[in-house]
Amino acid sequence: MLTTNNENKFRLENRFIKKHLYQIENDMFDPNAFVLDFIPVRAERYRKYQQYTTEHNAIDDRVMPESEIVKVFNKIHSSYFNFIVDQGTGYVYGNPISLNYANSVGEKSKTWIEEFLKKQNMAIKQNLLGTQQGATGTAFLLVDMDGDLPTLRCIDSWDAYVIDQQKAAVYFEDGYVKDGFVKYMYLITPDKITTYRSNVDFDWSTPAFTKQDDGTIDNLIGHVTLAEYKNNDGSFCDFETVEDLNDAADRLMSSVQDEVEQFRWAYMMIYGTLLDKVEAEKILKTQTGILNITEPDGRAEFLTKDIPTEFFSFISKMLNDNIYKFSKSIDLNDPAFAGGNESGEARKWKVMQLELKAKLKENFFKDGYNATLEALLSYMRTKLSYNDLDIEDITQQFTRSLPVDTGYIADTINKLSSFISKETALSMIPGINPKDEMEKKYAEMKEGQAILDQYGPFGNGGVEDGKHVLGTEEGGTPKGNDDEGEPNAKEA
């Protein structure tokens, strides 16, 4: 039976990477050995994604104690993980990423790639990639060449692995054959794409992949078409450092709710009668609230707990503050964000930790996007004969989703205008592409000048010969007087 020694749940250890690359380069690749090495990584990524969606949190694994007293055992999920990931994704990828091109790039090449990305809904895919990037530590985008035109497809992070971006990558897909459900595995190298298929009713713990007879095709574009978009160098998710704190918050809320729901904050004491277990259960089931006490001195009263509300508030606030702090996220209930008294520039200083995390995300996303663009450029050169565009000719521009103090920006640009270029000044304005804006401004100036030129000394202007714009003839003023103030001869 195949086994693995890979204990790294975030990425394959380097020795396993070297093993699989060696086997691939020497046509010895063992798909089943790779699957077993990949299982710990896959399980961790899927576990984290379920926490992001709140499908399964750590509190779900708590076992209810065997007790006749404990009747309620809540497992309440907080949404911290979801909020942390969505905030980071919205902050970095809320505005579509724009591409800027070098002046040497032809208009046809720019138009093709921009229209292709638009048709592929790349703005939406950026958000999907950003979500998986933050929730599981990495994300994957496939340039699928199965057809006349390439297609961009997001692959779940627990179903893909880039062994080396320049050499090999693997991804999995579900399939169905006559006998039942199967799993397909695709090995992508710059030279070829190889398909493996599992047995029916596939089980990850006992993989049985075999190479398909017709499962090897040439990779016509010469690039690994699966690109990885890591969240950071270690492929850690956005809430990696606060999982225990989130679990503590879940348990706190659940325990408090248990107290309220089962009335553990108050116990009834009954005097002057005997109440056995059967009678007590009968009373609880009927929930009539009526007790029949026959003894003259009998009575019933509640013994209530003094619930430490201040303690609960303190613990809850401490957990809340630490979760935001250690995940480098922003609590939007903070007075600095809940009100409108602070300027956008002042808020920027309060989001410094979020910005540092965002910059790291952005840098790794750029690396993955470049790998995707390289595959597309290779397709353009191979299939469309567009040879005027290289990856060095493209720069990616990110803009943050933040409240903007336009007054502050305008004042800053005005003060710096004599020291910086117009393009640099425009780049300081969020949501503005400097090159596009300068081209629009130049086009407006040309259009305005063309209108003015119609009424110049050499322009027709659409008026009768010999007359100026205001309807006067040569030598006359708008009021019909000559230079001496006398009535124009023709008007007289």
Coordinates of C-alpha atoms in Angstrom, one line a residue:
M1 CA 0.0 0.0 0.0
L2 CA 1.3 3.5 -0.9
T3 CA 2.1 5.8 1.9
T4 CA 3.4 9.4 2.3
N5 CA 5.7 11.1 4.7
N6 CA 4.6 14.6 3.8
E7 CA 3.5 16.2 7.0
N8 CA 3.4 19.8 5.7
K9 CA -0.3 20.7 5.5
F10 CA 0.4 24.0 3.6
R11 CA 2.6 22.9 0.8
L12 CA 4.6 19.9 -0.4
E13 CA 8.0 19.7 1.2
N14 CA 10.9 20.5 -1.1
R15 CA 12.1 16.9 -1.2
F16 CA 8.7 15.8 -2.5
I17 CA 8.7 18.5 -5.1
K18 CA 12.2 17.4 -6.3
K19 CA 11.0 13.8 -6.4
H20 CA 7.9 14.5 -8.5
L21 CA 9.8 16.8 -10.9
Y22 CA 12.5 14.2 -11.4
Q23 CA 9.8 11.6 -12.2
I24 CA 8.0 13.9 -14.6
E25 CA 11.2 14.9 -16.5
N26 CA 12.1 11.2 -16.8
D27 CA 8.6 9.9 -17.8
M28 CA 8.3 8.1 -14.5
F29 CA 5.5 10.1 -12.9
D30 CA 3.4 8.2 -10.4
P31 CA 0.0 9.8 -10.1
N32 CA -1.0 7.8 -7.0
A33 CA 2.1 8.6 -5.1
F34 CA 1.5 12.3 -5.9
V35 CA -2.1 12.1 -4.6
L36 CA -1.0 10.6 -1.3
D37 CA 1.6 13.4 -0.9
F38 CA -1.1 16.0 -1.7
I39 CA -3.8 14.7 0.6
P40 CA -2.6 16.6 3.8
V41 CA -2.5 19.8 1.8
R42 CA -5.8 19.2 0.1
A43 CA -7.6 18.4 3.5
E44 CA -6.2 21.6 5.1
R45 CA -7.4 23.8 2.2
Y46 CA -10.8 22.3 2.2
R47 CA -11.1 22.6 6.0
K48 CA -10.3 26.3 5.9
Y49 CA -12.8 27.0 3.1
Q50 CA -15.5 25.3 5.1
Q51 CA -14.6 27.6 8.0
Y52 CA -14.8 30.6 5.7
T53 CA -18.3 29.6 4.6
T54 CA -19.2 28.6 8.2
E55 CA -20.1 25.1 7.0
H56 CA -17.9 23.5 9.6
N57 CA -16.1 25.3 12.5
A58 CA -14.0 23.8 15.2
I59 CA -16.9 23.9 17.6
D60 CA -18.8 21.4 15.5
D61 CA -16.3 18.7 16.7
R62 CA -17.1 19.3 20.3
V63 CA -18.8 16.3 21.9
M64 CA -21.9 16.8 24.1
P65 CA -21.2 15.5 27.6
E66 CA -23.2 12.5 28.9
S67 CA -25.4 14.2 31.5
E68 CA -29.0 14.2 32.5
I69 CA -28.7 17.8 33.4
V70 CA -27.3 19.2 30.2
K71 CA -30.1 19.2 27.7
V72 CA -29.0 22.0 25.4
F73 CA -25.6 22.1 23.7
N74 CA -25.4 24.9 21.1
K75 CA -22.7 25.1 18.5
I76 CA -23.0 28.7 17.3
H77 CA -20.8 29.9 14.4
S78 CA -19.5 33.4 14.4
S79 CA -18.7 34.9 11.0
Y80 CA -15.3 36.4 11.7
F81 CA -13.6 34.2 9.2
N82 CA -16.0 35.2 6.5
F83 CA -15.7 38.9 7.4
I84 CA -11.9 38.8 7.4
V85 CA -11.6 37.2 4.0
D86 CA -14.3 39.3 2.3
Q87 CA -12.9 42.5 3.7
G88 CA -9.4 41.7 2.4
T89 CA -10.8 40.6 -1.0
G90 CA -13.0 43.7 -1.4
Y91 CA -10.2 46.0 -0.3
V92 CA -7.7 44.7 -2.8
Y93 CA -9.9 43.4 -5.7
G94 CA -13.1 45.4 -5.3
N95 CA -12.0 47.6 -8.2
P96 CA -11.1 45.8 -11.4
I97 CA -7.4 45.5 -12.1
S98 CA -6.4 47.5 -15.1
L99 CA -3.6 46.7 -17.5
N100 CA -1.2 49.4 -18.9
Y101 CA 0.8 48.7 -22.0
A102 CA 4.1 50.0 -23.4
N103 CA 4.0 52.4 -26.3
S104 CA 5.5 49.8 -28.6
V105 CA 2.5 47.6 -28.3
G106 CA 0.2 47.6 -31.3
E107 CA -3.5 48.6 -31.1
K108 CA -4.6 45.2 -32.4
S109 CA -2.8 43.3 -29.6
K110 CA -4.2 45.6 -26.9
T111 CA -7.7 45.3 -28.3
W112 CA -7.6 41.5 -28.5
I113 CA -6.4 40.9 -24.9
E114 CA -8.7 43.6 -23.4
E115 CA -11.8 42.2 -25.2
F116 CA -10.8 38.6 -24.3
L117 CA -10.5 39.4 -20.6
K118 CA -13.8 41.3 -20.7
K119 CA -15.6 38.3 -22.4
Q120 CA -14.1 36.0 -19.8
N121 CA -15.4 38.2 -16.9
M122 CA -12.0 38.6 -15.5
A123 CA -13.2 41.3 -13.1
I124 CA -15.5 38.6 -11.4
K125 CA -12.7 36.0 -11.6
Q126 CA -10.4 38.3 -9.8
N127 CA -12.8 38.4 -6.9
L128 CA -13.2 34.6 -7.0
L129 CA -9.5 34.1 -6.9
G130 CA -9.1 36.7 -4.2
T131 CA -11.7 34.8 -2.0
Q132 CA -9.9 31.5 -2.3
Q133 CA -6.6 33.2 -1.9
G134 CA -7.7 34.6 1.4
A135 CA -9.7 31.6 2.6
T136 CA -7.3 28.8 1.7
G137 CA -4.0 30.5 1.2
T138 CA -3.8 30.1 -2.5
A139 CA -5.9 30.1 -5.7
F140 CA -5.6 28.8 -9.3
L141 CA -6.6 30.0 -12.7
L142 CA -6.5 27.7 -15.7
V143 CA -6.1 28.8 -19.4
D144 CA -8.1 25.9 -20.8
M145 CA -7.1 25.2 -24.5
D146 CA -10.0 22.7 -25.1
G147 CA -11.5 24.5 -28.0
D148 CA -10.8 27.1 -30.7
L149 CA -10.4 29.9 -28.2
P150 CA -8.8 29.6 -24.8
T151 CA -11.1 29.8 -21.7
L152 CA -10.2 31.0 -18.3
R153 CA -11.4 28.7 -15.5
C154 CA -11.0 29.1 -11.7
I155 CA -9.9 25.7 -10.2
D156 CA -10.7 25.1 -6.5
S157 CA -7.5 25.2 -4.4
W158 CA -8.0 21.8 -3.0
D159 CA -8.2 20.3 -6.5
A160 CA -4.9 21.8 -7.9
Y161 CA -1.2 22.1 -7.2
V162 CA 1.5 23.9 -9.1
I163 CA 4.7 21.8 -8.6
D164 CA 6.8 24.4 -10.5
Q165 CA 5.3 27.3 -12.4
Q166 CA 7.8 26.8 -15.2
K167 CA 7.8 23.0 -15.3
A168 CA 4.6 21.2 -14.1
A169 CA 1.2 21.5 -12.5
V170 CA -1.7 19.2 -11.6
Y171 CA -5.4 19.6 -11.3
F172 CA -8.4 17.3 -10.7
E173 CA -11.9 17.2 -12.0
D174 CA -15.0 15.0 -11.4
G175 CA -16.3 12.9 -14.3
Y176 CA -18.8 10.2 -15.0
V177 CA -18.6 7.0 -17.1
K178 CA -20.9 4.2 -17.8
D179 CA -20.1 2.4 -14.5
G180 CA -20.3 5.5 -12.3
F181 CA -18.4 8.5 -11.0
V182 CA -14.7 8.9 -11.5
K183 CA -12.0 11.4 -11.0
Y184 CA -9.7 12.8 -13.7
M185 CA -6.2 14.1 -13.1
Y186 CA -4.4 16.3 -15.5
L187 CA -0.6 16.8 -15.6
I188 CA 0.5 19.9 -17.5
T189 CA 4.0 20.5 -18.6
P190 CA 5.3 23.0 -21.3
D191 CA 5.5 20.1 -23.8
K192 CA 2.3 18.0 -23.2
I193 CA -0.8 17.5 -21.2
T194 CA -1.4 14.0 -19.8
T195 CA -4.8 12.7 -18.5
Y196 CA -5.2 10.0 -15.8
R197 CA -8.4 8.5 -14.7
S198 CA -9.4 6.9 -11.4
N199 CA -11.4 3.8 -10.7
V200 CA -15.2 4.1 -10.1
D201 CA -16.3 5.4 -6.7
F202 CA -12.9 7.1 -6.2
D203 CA -11.5 7.3 -2.6
W204 CA -8.7 9.8 -1.9
S205 CA -7.2 7.4 0.7
T206 CA -6.7 4.6 -1.8
P207 CA -6.2 6.3 -5.2
A208 CA -6.0 4.2 -8.3
F209 CA -5.2 6.5 -11.2
T210 CA -4.2 5.0 -14.6
K211 CA -3.0 6.8 -17.7
Q212 CA -5.6 7.0 -20.4
D213 CA -4.7 5.3 -23.7
D214 CA -5.3 8.5 -25.7
G215 CA -4.7 10.8 -22.8
T216 CA -1.5 12.6 -23.9
I217 CA -1.7 15.6 -26.2
D218 CA 0.9 18.2 -27.2
N219 CA 0.9 21.5 -25.3
L220 CA 0.8 23.8 -28.4
I221 CA 1.5 27.1 -26.5
G222 CA 4.6 25.8 -24.6
H223 CA 3.6 27.1 -21.2
V224 CA 2.2 25.6 -18.0
T225 CA -1.4 26.8 -18.4
L226 CA -2.3 26.5 -14.7
A227 CA -1.2 29.6 -12.7
E228 CA -1.1 29.8 -8.9
Y229 CA -2.1 33.0 -7.0
K230 CA -0.6 32.5 -3.6
N231 CA -1.8 34.6 -0.6
N232 CA 1.8 34.8 0.8
D233 CA 5.0 32.9 0.6
G234 CA 3.8 30.2 3.1
S235 CA 0.3 29.9 1.5
F236 CA -1.3 30.9 4.9
C237 CA -4.9 32.1 4.9
D238 CA -6.1 35.4 6.1
F239 CA -7.4 34.0 9.5
E240 CA -4.4 31.6 10.1
T241 CA -3.4 33.4 13.3
V242 CA -6.9 33.7 14.9
E243 CA -8.4 30.3 14.5
D244 CA -8.2 29.6 18.3
L245 CA -9.6 33.1 19.1
N246 CA -12.5 32.5 16.8
D247 CA -13.2 29.1 18.4
A248 CA -13.1 30.8 21.8
A249 CA -15.7 33.3 20.6
D250 CA -17.9 30.5 19.3
R251 CA -17.7 28.6 22.6
L252 CA -18.4 31.8 24.6
M253 CA -21.5 32.6 22.6
S254 CA -22.7 29.0 22.6
S255 CA -22.2 28.6 26.4
V256 CA -24.1 31.8 27.2
Q257 CA -26.9 30.7 24.9
D258 CA -27.0 27.3 26.7
E259 CA -27.5 29.1 30.0
V260 CA -30.4 31.2 28.7
E261 CA -32.0 28.5 26.7
Q262 CA -32.0 25.8 29.4
F263 CA -32.7 28.4 32.2
R264 CA -29.5 27.5 34.0
W265 CA -29.4 30.9 35.5
A266 CA -32.3 30.0 37.8
Y267 CA -33.1 26.8 39.8
M268 CA -36.5 26.1 41.4
M269 CA -36.5 24.9 45.1
I270 CA -39.6 23.2 46.3
Y271 CA -40.4 22.7 50.0
G272 CA -43.1 20.6 51.7
T273 CA -43.5 17.8 49.2
L274 CA -41.6 15.0 47.5
L275 CA -40.9 15.3 43.8
D276 CA -39.4 12.3 42.2
K277 CA -37.8 12.1 38.7
V278 CA -40.9 10.8 37.0
E279 CA -43.1 13.7 38.4
A280 CA -40.4 16.3 37.5
E281 CA -40.2 15.1 33.9
K282 CA -44.0 15.2 33.7
I283 CA -44.0 18.8 34.8
L284 CA -41.3 19.8 32.4
K285 CA -43.0 18.1 29.5
T286 CA -46.4 19.7 30.0
Q287 CA -44.8 23.1 30.8
T288 CA -48.0 24.2 32.6
G289 CA -46.1 26.0 35.3
I290 CA -48.5 24.5 37.9
L291 CA -47.2 22.7 41.0
N292 CA -49.6 20.9 43.4
I293 CA -48.1 21.3 46.9
T294 CA -50.4 19.9 49.6
E295 CA -48.3 20.6 52.7
P296 CA -49.4 23.8 54.6
D297 CA -45.8 24.9 55.0
G298 CA -44.9 24.0 51.4
R299 CA -43.6 26.6 49.0
A300 CA -41.6 27.0 45.8
E301 CA -39.0 29.7 45.0
F302 CA -36.2 30.3 42.6
L303 CA -32.5 30.4 43.3
T304 CA -31.0 32.6 40.7
K305 CA -27.4 33.1 39.7
D306 CA -25.7 36.4 39.6
I307 CA -24.6 36.4 36.0
P308 CA -21.3 38.3 35.6
T309 CA -22.4 40.5 32.7
E310 CA -19.3 42.7 33.0
F311 CA -17.0 39.7 32.8
F312 CA -18.8 38.4 29.7
S313 CA -18.7 41.8 28.1
F314 CA -15.0 42.1 28.9
I315 CA -14.1 38.6 27.5
S316 CA -16.3 39.2 24.4
K317 CA -14.7 42.6 23.7
M318 CA -11.2 41.2 24.2
L319 CA -11.7 38.4 21.8
N320 CA -13.3 40.7 19.2
D321 CA -10.4 43.2 19.4
N322 CA -7.7 40.6 19.3
I323 CA -9.3 38.8 16.3
Y324 CA -9.3 42.0 14.3
K325 CA -5.8 43.0 15.5
F326 CA -4.1 39.7 14.8
S327 CA -5.8 39.1 11.5
K328 CA -4.8 42.7 10.4
S329 CA -8.5 43.5 9.7
I330 CA -10.6 46.5 10.5
D331 CA -13.6 46.6 12.8
L332 CA -16.0 48.8 11.0
N333 CA -17.8 49.5 14.2
D334 CA -14.8 51.4 15.4
P335 CA -15.8 55.1 15.9
A336 CA -13.2 56.1 13.3
F337 CA -15.2 54.3 10.6
A338 CA -18.7 54.3 11.9
G339 CA -18.9 58.1 11.8
G340 CA -18.0 60.6 9.1
N341 CA -15.9 63.0 11.2
E342 CA -12.5 61.8 10.0
S343 CA -11.0 62.5 6.6
G344 CA -10.1 59.8 4.2
E345 CA -6.4 60.5 4.8
A346 CA -6.8 60.0 8.5
R347 CA -8.6 56.7 8.0
K348 CA -5.7 55.5 5.8
W349 CA -3.4 55.6 8.8
K350 CA -5.9 53.4 10.7
V351 CA -5.9 50.8 8.0
M352 CA -2.1 50.5 7.9
Q353 CA -2.0 46.9 8.9
L354 CA -4.7 46.0 6.4
E355 CA -2.7 47.8 3.7
L356 CA 0.4 45.9 4.5
K357 CA -1.5 42.6 4.2
A358 CA -3.1 43.9 1.0
K359 CA 0.2 44.8 -0.5
L360 CA 1.5 41.3 0.1
K361 CA -1.6 39.8 -1.5
E362 CA -1.2 42.2 -4.5
N363 CA 2.4 41.2 -5.1
F364 CA 1.7 37.5 -5.1
F365 CA -1.4 38.1 -7.2
K366 CA 0.7 39.9 -9.8
D367 CA 3.0 37.0 -10.0
G368 CA 0.1 34.6 -10.7
Y369 CA -1.5 37.0 -13.2
N370 CA 1.8 37.3 -15.1
A371 CA 1.8 33.5 -15.4
T372 CA -1.7 33.6 -16.8
L373 CA -0.9 36.5 -19.2
E374 CA 2.3 34.7 -20.4
A375 CA 0.1 31.7 -21.4
L376 CA -2.3 34.0 -23.3
L377 CA 0.6 35.9 -25.0
S378 CA 2.0 32.6 -26.1
Y379 CA -1.4 31.7 -27.6
M380 CA -1.5 35.1 -29.4
R381 CA 1.9 34.6 -30.9
T382 CA 1.3 31.0 -31.9
K383 CA -2.3 31.2 -33.2
L384 CA -2.8 34.8 -34.1
S385 CA 0.7 35.9 -35.1
Y386 CA 0.6 38.9 -32.7
N387 CA 4.3 39.3 -32.0
D388 CA 4.5 42.9 -30.6
L389 CA 3.5 42.1 -27.0
D390 CA 5.7 40.6 -24.3
I391 CA 5.0 40.2 -20.6
E392 CA 7.5 43.1 -19.8
D393 CA 5.2 45.4 -21.8
I394 CA 2.3 45.0 -19.4
T395 CA 2.0 46.5 -16.0
Q396 CA -0.9 45.8 -13.6
Q397 CA -2.6 48.6 -11.7
F398 CA -4.5 48.0 -8.5
T399 CA -6.8 50.6 -6.8
R400 CA -8.1 50.3 -3.3
S401 CA -11.7 50.4 -2.2
L402 CA -11.5 53.2 0.3
P403 CA -13.5 56.3 1.1
V404 CA -11.6 59.0 -0.9
D405 CA -11.1 62.6 0.4
T406 CA -11.0 64.2 -3.1
G407 CA -10.5 67.7 -1.5
Y408 CA -7.3 66.5 0.1
I409 CA -6.0 64.8 -3.1
A410 CA -6.8 67.9 -5.2
D411 CA -5.0 70.1 -2.7
T412 CA -1.9 67.8 -2.7
I413 CA -1.8 67.6 -6.5
N414 CA -2.1 71.4 -6.8
K415 CA 0.9 71.9 -4.4
L416 CA 3.0 69.3 -6.3
S417 CA 2.0 70.3 -9.9
S418 CA 5.1 72.3 -10.5
F419 CA 7.4 69.4 -9.4
I420 CA 5.8 66.3 -11.0
S421 CA 4.5 65.3 -14.4
K422 CA 0.8 65.3 -15.3
E423 CA 0.9 61.5 -15.6
T424 CA 2.2 61.2 -12.1
A425 CA -0.4 63.6 -10.8
L426 CA -3.2 61.7 -12.4
S427 CA -1.8 58.4 -10.9
M428 CA -2.5 59.9 -7.5
I429 CA -6.3 59.9 -8.2
P430 CA -8.0 56.5 -7.3
G431 CA -9.8 54.8 -10.2
I432 CA -8.0 56.8 -12.9
N433 CA -5.8 55.3 -15.5
P434 CA -3.2 58.0 -16.2
K435 CA -2.4 57.1 -19.8
D436 CA -6.0 56.7 -20.8
E437 CA -6.9 60.0 -19.0
M438 CA -4.1 61.9 -20.8
E439 CA -5.3 60.5 -24.2
K440 CA -8.9 61.6 -23.4
K441 CA -7.7 65.0 -22.4
Y442 CA -5.6 65.4 -25.6
A443 CA -8.6 64.3 -27.7
E444 CA -10.8 66.9 -26.0
M445 CA -8.2 69.6 -26.7
K446 CA -8.0 68.6 -30.3
E447 CA -11.7 68.7 -30.7
G448 CA -12.0 72.1 -29.0
Q449 CA -9.2 73.5 -31.1
A450 CA -10.9 72.2 -34.3
I451 CA -14.1 74.1 -33.3
L452 CA -12.1 77.3 -32.7
D453 CA -10.2 76.9 -36.0
Q454 CA -13.5 77.0 -37.9
Y455 CA -13.8 80.7 -36.9
G456 CA -10.2 81.7 -37.5
P457 CA -9.0 83.9 -40.3
F458 CA -8.5 80.9 -42.6
G459 CA -11.5 78.9 -41.6
N460 CA -14.9 79.0 -43.3
G461 CA -16.9 78.7 -40.1
G462 CA -20.1 78.0 -42.0
V463 CA -20.9 81.7 -42.6
E464 CA -21.3 83.8 -45.7
D465 CA -18.2 85.0 -47.4
G466 CA -17.0 88.4 -46.1
K467 CA -18.8 88.1 -42.8
H468 CA -17.4 87.5 -39.3
V469 CA -18.9 85.2 -36.7
L470 CA -21.1 87.9 -35.2
G471 CA -22.7 88.6 -38.6
T472 CA -20.7 91.8 -39.3
E473 CA -19.0 92.5 -42.6
E474 CA -15.4 93.2 -43.2
G475 CA -14.4 96.4 -41.4
G476 CA -17.5 96.6 -39.2
T477 CA -17.9 96.2 -35.5
P478 CA -20.6 94.1 -33.8
K479 CA -22.6 97.3 -33.2
G480 CA -22.4 98.4 -36.8
N481 CA -19.8 101.2 -36.1
D482 CA -16.4 101.6 -37.7
D483 CA -13.2 102.2 -35.7
E484 CA -14.1 105.9 -35.4
G485 CA -17.5 105.1 -33.9
E486 CA -19.4 106.3 -37.0
P487 CA -22.2 104.2 -38.5
N488 CA -21.1 101.6 -41.0
A489 CA -21.3 102.8 -44.5
K490 CA -23.5 100.0 -45.7
E491 CA -25.8 100.3 -42.7
A492 CA -26.2 104.0 -43.4

